[in-house]
Amino acid sequence: MDIKDYGKHLSSPFLKKALKIHSDARKFMGDFLKEGRDFIEIPPVIISGITDPLNHPTTKSQVEVYGYKYELTKSMIFHKQIALHTLDKIFAFSPNIRLEPEERKETGRHLIEFTQIDVEQKNATREEVMDLAEDLIIYTISKILEKDSDILDSFNRKLSVPKKPFKKITYTEALAKYGKDFETKLSKEAKEPFWLIDIHIMEREFYDREDPKRPGILRDMDLIYPEGFGEASSGGEREFELEQIYKRISKKGQTPEQFKWYIEFAKEYGLVPSAGFGIGIERFVRFVCGAKDVRDVTLFPKAPGEYFPI
Ligand code: AMP
Ligand code: MG
């Protein structure tokens, strides 16, 4: 985006209204978790010696400080697990840097800098956090409909409050019925958000817990928006046993050295069982506003493969 296009973007009434929705979405999500469910908001981590490896390739973004290398946060998954040593229910509005492949520029869903509300609860099951996420989405959409209906009307956006429980489809079922591109097809067909559950072990990172009763299947889930808006959230139960973690790291062709400080921490203090999820805020706002592209609802939109110096 050059400076002239950015000027047009900044002065568009659409952006101004979308930013109001963004601000309200953060408030309602935070209120729901803090006041409704006793979660504690923790500060985000920007640089660290450990970050999410992610299941897809991104360019490493690194800073060197005092001769030591830190990575910019791709997600706070490891920090959430560590924070559960002192708090039971946590969340952060976590800015993430993911230098996504260039071909993701026009997906309508990818930025290289975005924020997720990243939630984790000690000793929770997948089902418990799915229920929590449903309530969070329902509460936030209800409040936005209450407070910002004039904005949604001006966008001609018809949005309804989703009904609980959201439908579920397993990864195996989705793949068999719709082929590799199941997410896009299912999302286009759907009228309400739905869950994709039981994702296969090689499709996710080592920290999503393998179902002890069903080897190769994870105790995890994605939330998918309807109307073709695609993925809203990923989450699940976490691996907390060191032996399992070693096994999973090696299964992915990774080495424990890549996660040195996480492993050191786990060896010294152990990890606690937990489950959680992260919801991308910009994608949520895009869905609520019915926008074509996540860039259209973002104040400083940085798209994959693009130089945008502001
Ligand atoms: P993940 O755990 O990788 O699924 O990320 C959590 C959530 O963050 C996703 O479900 C999306 O809502 C959001 N997200 C992930 N990557 C991006 C991206 N490149 N741009 C915008 N939002 C993203
Ligand atoms: Mg995901």
Coordinates of C-alpha atoms and ligand atoms in Angstrom, one line a residue:
M1 CA 0.0 0.0 0.0
D2 CA 1.6 3.3 -1.0
I3 CA 1.0 6.5 0.9
K4 CA -1.8 7.8 -1.4
D5 CA -3.7 4.6 -1.0
Y6 CA -3.1 4.7 2.7
G7 CA -4.6 8.2 2.8
K8 CA -7.7 6.9 1.2
H9 CA -7.9 4.0 3.6
L10 CA -7.5 6.3 6.6
S11 CA -10.2 8.7 5.5
S12 CA -12.7 6.0 4.6
P13 CA -15.9 6.1 6.8
F14 CA -15.9 2.3 6.7
L15 CA -12.5 2.1 8.5
K16 CA -13.6 4.7 11.1
K17 CA -16.7 2.6 12.0
A18 CA -14.8 -0.7 11.9
L19 CA -12.3 0.7 14.4
K20 CA -15.2 1.5 16.7
I21 CA -16.4 -2.1 16.4
H22 CA -12.8 -3.3 17.1
S23 CA -12.6 -1.1 20.2
D24 CA -15.9 -2.4 21.5
A25 CA -15.1 -6.0 20.7
R26 CA -12.0 -5.8 22.8
K27 CA -13.9 -4.2 25.7
F28 CA -16.7 -6.8 25.6
M29 CA -14.3 -9.8 25.3
G30 CA -12.2 -8.5 28.2
D31 CA -15.3 -7.7 30.3
F32 CA -16.7 -11.1 29.7
L33 CA -13.6 -12.9 30.7
K34 CA -12.6 -10.6 33.6
E35 CA -15.9 -9.8 35.1
G36 CA -18.0 -12.7 34.0
R37 CA -15.6 -15.6 34.4
D38 CA -12.8 -14.4 36.8
F39 CA -10.0 -14.5 34.2
I40 CA -6.9 -12.3 34.8
E41 CA -5.5 -10.3 31.9
I42 CA -1.8 -10.8 31.6
P43 CA 0.5 -8.4 29.6
P44 CA 1.6 -9.5 26.1
V45 CA 5.1 -10.7 25.4
I46 CA 6.8 -9.1 22.4
I47 CA 10.3 -10.7 22.3
S48 CA 11.4 -14.0 23.8
G49 CA 13.8 -16.9 23.4
I50 CA 10.8 -19.2 22.8
T51 CA 7.8 -18.8 20.5
D52 CA 5.2 -20.9 18.7
P53 CA 6.8 -22.9 15.8
L54 CA 3.5 -22.8 13.9
N55 CA 2.4 -25.6 11.6
H56 CA 3.1 -23.6 8.4
P57 CA 6.3 -21.9 7.2
T58 CA 6.8 -18.3 8.2
T59 CA 10.0 -16.3 7.9
K60 CA 11.8 -16.0 11.2
S61 CA 11.7 -12.5 12.7
Q62 CA 14.4 -12.0 15.2
V63 CA 16.1 -9.2 17.1
E64 CA 19.5 -9.3 18.6
V65 CA 19.9 -7.8 22.1
Y66 CA 23.1 -7.7 24.1
G67 CA 24.5 -10.3 21.7
Y68 CA 21.5 -12.7 22.4
K69 CA 18.9 -13.6 19.9
Y70 CA 15.2 -13.2 20.6
E71 CA 12.2 -14.0 18.3
L72 CA 9.2 -11.8 17.9
T73 CA 6.1 -13.5 19.3
K74 CA 4.1 -15.6 16.9
S75 CA 1.8 -16.7 19.7
M76 CA 2.0 -16.8 23.4
I77 CA 1.2 -20.5 23.7
F78 CA 4.3 -21.3 25.8
H79 CA 4.0 -18.2 27.9
K80 CA 0.4 -19.0 28.7
Q81 CA 1.4 -22.5 29.9
I82 CA 4.1 -20.9 32.1
A83 CA 1.8 -18.3 33.4
L84 CA -0.5 -21.0 34.7
H85 CA 2.1 -21.8 37.4
T86 CA 0.9 -18.7 39.2
L87 CA -2.6 -18.0 37.8
D88 CA -5.5 -20.4 37.0
K89 CA -7.4 -18.5 34.3
I90 CA -5.6 -16.1 32.0
F91 CA -5.8 -14.2 28.8
A92 CA -3.8 -11.6 26.9
F93 CA -4.5 -9.3 23.9
S94 CA -1.3 -10.6 22.3
P95 CA 0.2 -8.9 19.2
N96 CA 1.7 -11.5 16.9
I97 CA 4.2 -11.1 14.2
R98 CA 4.0 -13.9 11.5
L99 CA 5.9 -13.2 8.3
E100 CA 3.4 -15.3 6.3
P101 CA 4.2 -16.6 2.8
E102 CA 3.6 -13.9 0.0
E103 CA 0.9 -16.0 -1.6
R104 CA -1.3 -15.3 1.5
K105 CA -1.5 -11.6 0.5
E106 CA -5.0 -11.8 -1.1
T107 CA -6.7 -14.4 1.1
G108 CA -8.6 -11.6 2.9
R109 CA -7.6 -13.2 6.2
H110 CA -3.8 -12.7 6.6
L111 CA -1.8 -9.9 8.1
I112 CA 1.8 -10.2 9.2
E113 CA 1.0 -8.2 12.3
F114 CA -2.3 -8.9 14.1
T115 CA -3.6 -9.4 17.6
Q116 CA -5.3 -12.4 19.1
I117 CA -7.1 -12.7 22.4
D118 CA -5.2 -15.7 23.8
V119 CA -7.0 -17.6 26.5
E120 CA -5.8 -20.5 28.7
Q121 CA -7.3 -22.3 31.7
K122 CA -5.6 -24.7 34.1
N123 CA -7.0 -28.2 34.4
A124 CA -9.7 -27.4 31.8
T125 CA -10.9 -29.9 29.2
R126 CA -11.4 -29.1 25.5
E127 CA -15.2 -29.3 26.0
E128 CA -15.0 -26.7 28.8
V129 CA -13.0 -24.2 26.8
M130 CA -15.2 -24.8 23.7
D131 CA -18.2 -23.9 25.9
L132 CA -16.3 -20.8 27.2
A133 CA -15.4 -19.7 23.6
E134 CA -19.1 -20.1 22.5
D135 CA -20.2 -17.9 25.5
L136 CA -17.5 -15.4 24.7
I137 CA -18.5 -15.1 21.0
I138 CA -22.2 -15.0 21.9
Y139 CA -21.7 -12.3 24.6
T140 CA -19.5 -10.2 22.3
I141 CA -21.8 -10.3 19.3
S142 CA -24.9 -9.6 21.5
K143 CA -23.3 -6.5 23.0
I144 CA -22.1 -5.3 19.6
L145 CA -25.7 -5.7 18.2
E146 CA -26.9 -3.8 21.2
K147 CA -24.4 -1.0 21.0
D148 CA -23.4 -0.7 17.4
S149 CA -26.5 -1.7 15.4
D150 CA -26.4 1.7 13.6
I151 CA -23.0 0.9 12.3
L152 CA -23.9 -2.6 11.1
D153 CA -27.1 -1.2 9.5
S154 CA -24.9 1.4 7.6
F155 CA -22.8 -1.6 6.3
N156 CA -26.0 -3.4 5.4
R157 CA -24.7 -6.2 7.6
K158 CA -27.2 -8.7 8.9
L159 CA -25.7 -10.4 11.9
S160 CA -27.4 -12.7 14.3
V161 CA -26.4 -14.1 17.6
P162 CA -25.2 -17.7 17.1
K163 CA -27.0 -20.4 19.1
K164 CA -25.4 -22.8 21.5
P165 CA -24.1 -25.4 21.2
F166 CA -22.2 -24.7 17.9
K167 CA -22.2 -27.6 15.5
K168 CA -19.2 -29.9 15.4
I169 CA -17.6 -31.8 12.5
T170 CA -14.5 -34.0 12.9
Y171 CA -11.4 -33.4 10.8
T172 CA -11.7 -37.0 9.4
E173 CA -15.3 -36.4 8.4
A174 CA -14.6 -33.0 6.9
L175 CA -11.7 -34.4 4.8
A176 CA -13.7 -37.4 3.6
K177 CA -16.8 -35.3 2.6
Y178 CA -15.1 -32.2 1.1
G179 CA -11.5 -33.1 0.3
K180 CA -8.4 -31.0 1.2
D181 CA -10.2 -27.7 0.7
F182 CA -12.9 -28.6 3.3
E183 CA -12.5 -25.5 5.4
T184 CA -13.4 -23.1 2.6
K185 CA -16.3 -25.2 1.4
L186 CA -17.7 -25.8 4.8
S187 CA -17.3 -22.1 5.8
K188 CA -19.2 -21.0 2.6
E189 CA -22.0 -23.4 3.3
A190 CA -22.4 -22.6 6.9
K191 CA -24.9 -20.1 8.3
E192 CA -23.5 -20.1 11.9
P193 CA -20.0 -20.6 13.4
F194 CA -19.1 -24.2 13.8
W195 CA -16.3 -26.4 15.3
L196 CA -13.8 -28.5 13.5
I197 CA -12.5 -31.0 16.0
D198 CA -10.2 -34.0 16.4
I199 CA -7.5 -32.7 14.1
H200 CA -4.8 -35.2 12.9
I201 CA -1.6 -35.2 14.7
M202 CA 0.7 -34.1 11.9
E203 CA -1.6 -31.1 11.1
R204 CA -0.8 -29.3 14.3
E205 CA 2.2 -28.5 16.6
F206 CA 3.5 -30.7 19.4
Y207 CA 1.8 -28.7 22.2
D208 CA -1.8 -29.8 21.2
R209 CA -2.5 -32.9 23.3
E210 CA -2.9 -36.3 21.6
D211 CA -6.0 -38.1 22.7
P212 CA -4.7 -40.9 25.0
K213 CA -7.6 -43.1 23.9
R214 CA -7.2 -42.4 20.2
P215 CA -3.5 -42.3 19.0
G216 CA -3.0 -39.9 16.1
I217 CA -6.0 -37.7 17.0
L218 CA -5.6 -34.5 18.9
R219 CA -7.8 -33.1 21.7
D220 CA -8.1 -29.8 19.8
M221 CA -10.4 -27.7 17.7
D222 CA -10.8 -24.8 15.2
L223 CA -13.7 -22.5 15.2
I224 CA -14.8 -21.6 11.7
Y225 CA -16.9 -18.5 10.8
P226 CA -19.9 -19.0 8.4
E227 CA -20.4 -17.2 5.0
G228 CA -17.0 -18.0 3.8
F229 CA -15.1 -15.9 6.4
G230 CA -13.0 -19.0 7.4
E231 CA -11.0 -19.7 10.5
A232 CA -11.8 -17.7 13.6
S233 CA -9.8 -19.6 16.3
S234 CA -7.7 -22.5 17.1
G235 CA -7.2 -24.2 20.5
G236 CA -7.3 -27.4 22.5
E237 CA -5.9 -29.3 25.4
R238 CA -2.1 -29.0 25.8
E239 CA 0.6 -31.6 26.2
F240 CA 2.0 -31.3 29.7
E241 CA 4.0 -34.5 30.0
L242 CA 7.7 -34.1 29.1
E243 CA 8.0 -37.6 27.6
Q244 CA 5.0 -36.9 25.3
I245 CA 6.5 -33.5 24.4
Y246 CA 9.8 -35.1 23.3
K247 CA 8.0 -37.7 21.3
R248 CA 5.9 -35.1 19.5
I249 CA 8.8 -32.8 18.8
S250 CA 10.7 -35.6 17.2
K251 CA 7.6 -36.7 15.2
K252 CA 7.6 -33.2 13.6
G253 CA 11.3 -33.5 12.7
Q254 CA 12.1 -30.8 15.3
T255 CA 14.6 -30.9 18.1
P256 CA 14.3 -30.1 21.8
E257 CA 17.1 -27.5 21.3
Q258 CA 14.7 -25.4 19.2
F259 CA 12.6 -25.0 22.3
K260 CA 15.5 -24.9 24.8
W261 CA 14.0 -22.5 27.4
Y262 CA 10.6 -24.1 27.3
I263 CA 12.1 -27.5 27.9
E264 CA 14.4 -26.2 30.6
F265 CA 11.4 -24.7 32.3
A266 CA 9.3 -27.9 32.0
K267 CA 12.2 -30.0 33.3
E268 CA 12.7 -27.7 36.3
Y269 CA 9.1 -27.0 37.3
G270 CA 6.8 -29.3 35.2
L271 CA 3.8 -28.2 33.2
V272 CA 0.2 -28.1 34.3
P273 CA -2.7 -29.6 32.3
S274 CA -4.6 -26.9 30.6
A275 CA -6.7 -26.0 27.6
G276 CA -7.2 -22.8 25.7
F277 CA -7.7 -21.0 22.4
G278 CA -6.9 -17.8 20.5
I279 CA -9.3 -15.6 18.5
G280 CA -7.8 -13.2 16.0
I281 CA -9.3 -9.8 16.7
E282 CA -9.0 -8.4 13.1
R283 CA -10.7 -11.5 11.7
F284 CA -13.5 -11.2 14.3
V285 CA -14.0 -7.5 13.3
R286 CA -13.9 -8.5 9.6
F287 CA -16.6 -11.1 10.2
V288 CA -18.8 -8.7 12.3
C289 CA -18.5 -5.9 9.7
G290 CA -18.9 -8.3 6.8
A291 CA -15.8 -6.8 5.2
K292 CA -14.1 -8.3 2.1
D293 CA -10.6 -8.2 3.5
V294 CA -9.1 -8.0 7.0
R295 CA -7.0 -5.1 5.7
D296 CA -10.2 -3.0 5.3
V297 CA -10.9 -3.1 9.0
T298 CA -7.3 -2.6 10.2
L299 CA -5.7 0.8 11.0
F300 CA -2.1 -0.1 10.0
P301 CA -2.6 -3.1 7.7
K302 CA 0.5 -5.0 7.0
A303 CA -0.1 -7.7 4.4
P304 CA 2.1 -10.6 3.5
G305 CA 4.7 -9.8 0.9
E306 CA 4.1 -6.0 1.1
Y307 CA 6.2 -3.2 2.3
F308 CA 4.1 -0.9 4.4
P309 CA 6.4 1.3 6.5
I310 CA 3.8 2.9 8.8
Ligands
AMP1 P1 -3.5 -20.0 15.3 O1 -3.3 -20.5 16.7 O2 -2.3 -20.1 14.5 O3 -4.7 -20.6 14.7 O4 -3.9 -18.4 15.5 C1 -4.9 -18.0 16.3 C2 -5.9 -17.2 15.5 O5 -5.2 -15.9 15.2 C3 -6.4 -17.7 14.2 O6 -7.5 -18.6 14.4 C4 -6.8 -16.4 13.5 O7 -8.1 -15.9 14.0 C5 -5.7 -15.5 13.9 N1 -4.7 -15.4 12.9 C6 -3.7 -16.4 12.7 N2 -2.9 -16.0 11.7 C7 -3.3 -14.8 11.3 C8 -2.8 -13.8 10.3 N3 -1.7 -14.1 9.6 N4 -3.5 -12.7 10.2 C9 -4.6 -12.4 10.9 N5 -5.1 -13.2 11.9 C10 -4.5 -14.4 12.1
MG2 MG -5.3 -22.0 13.4

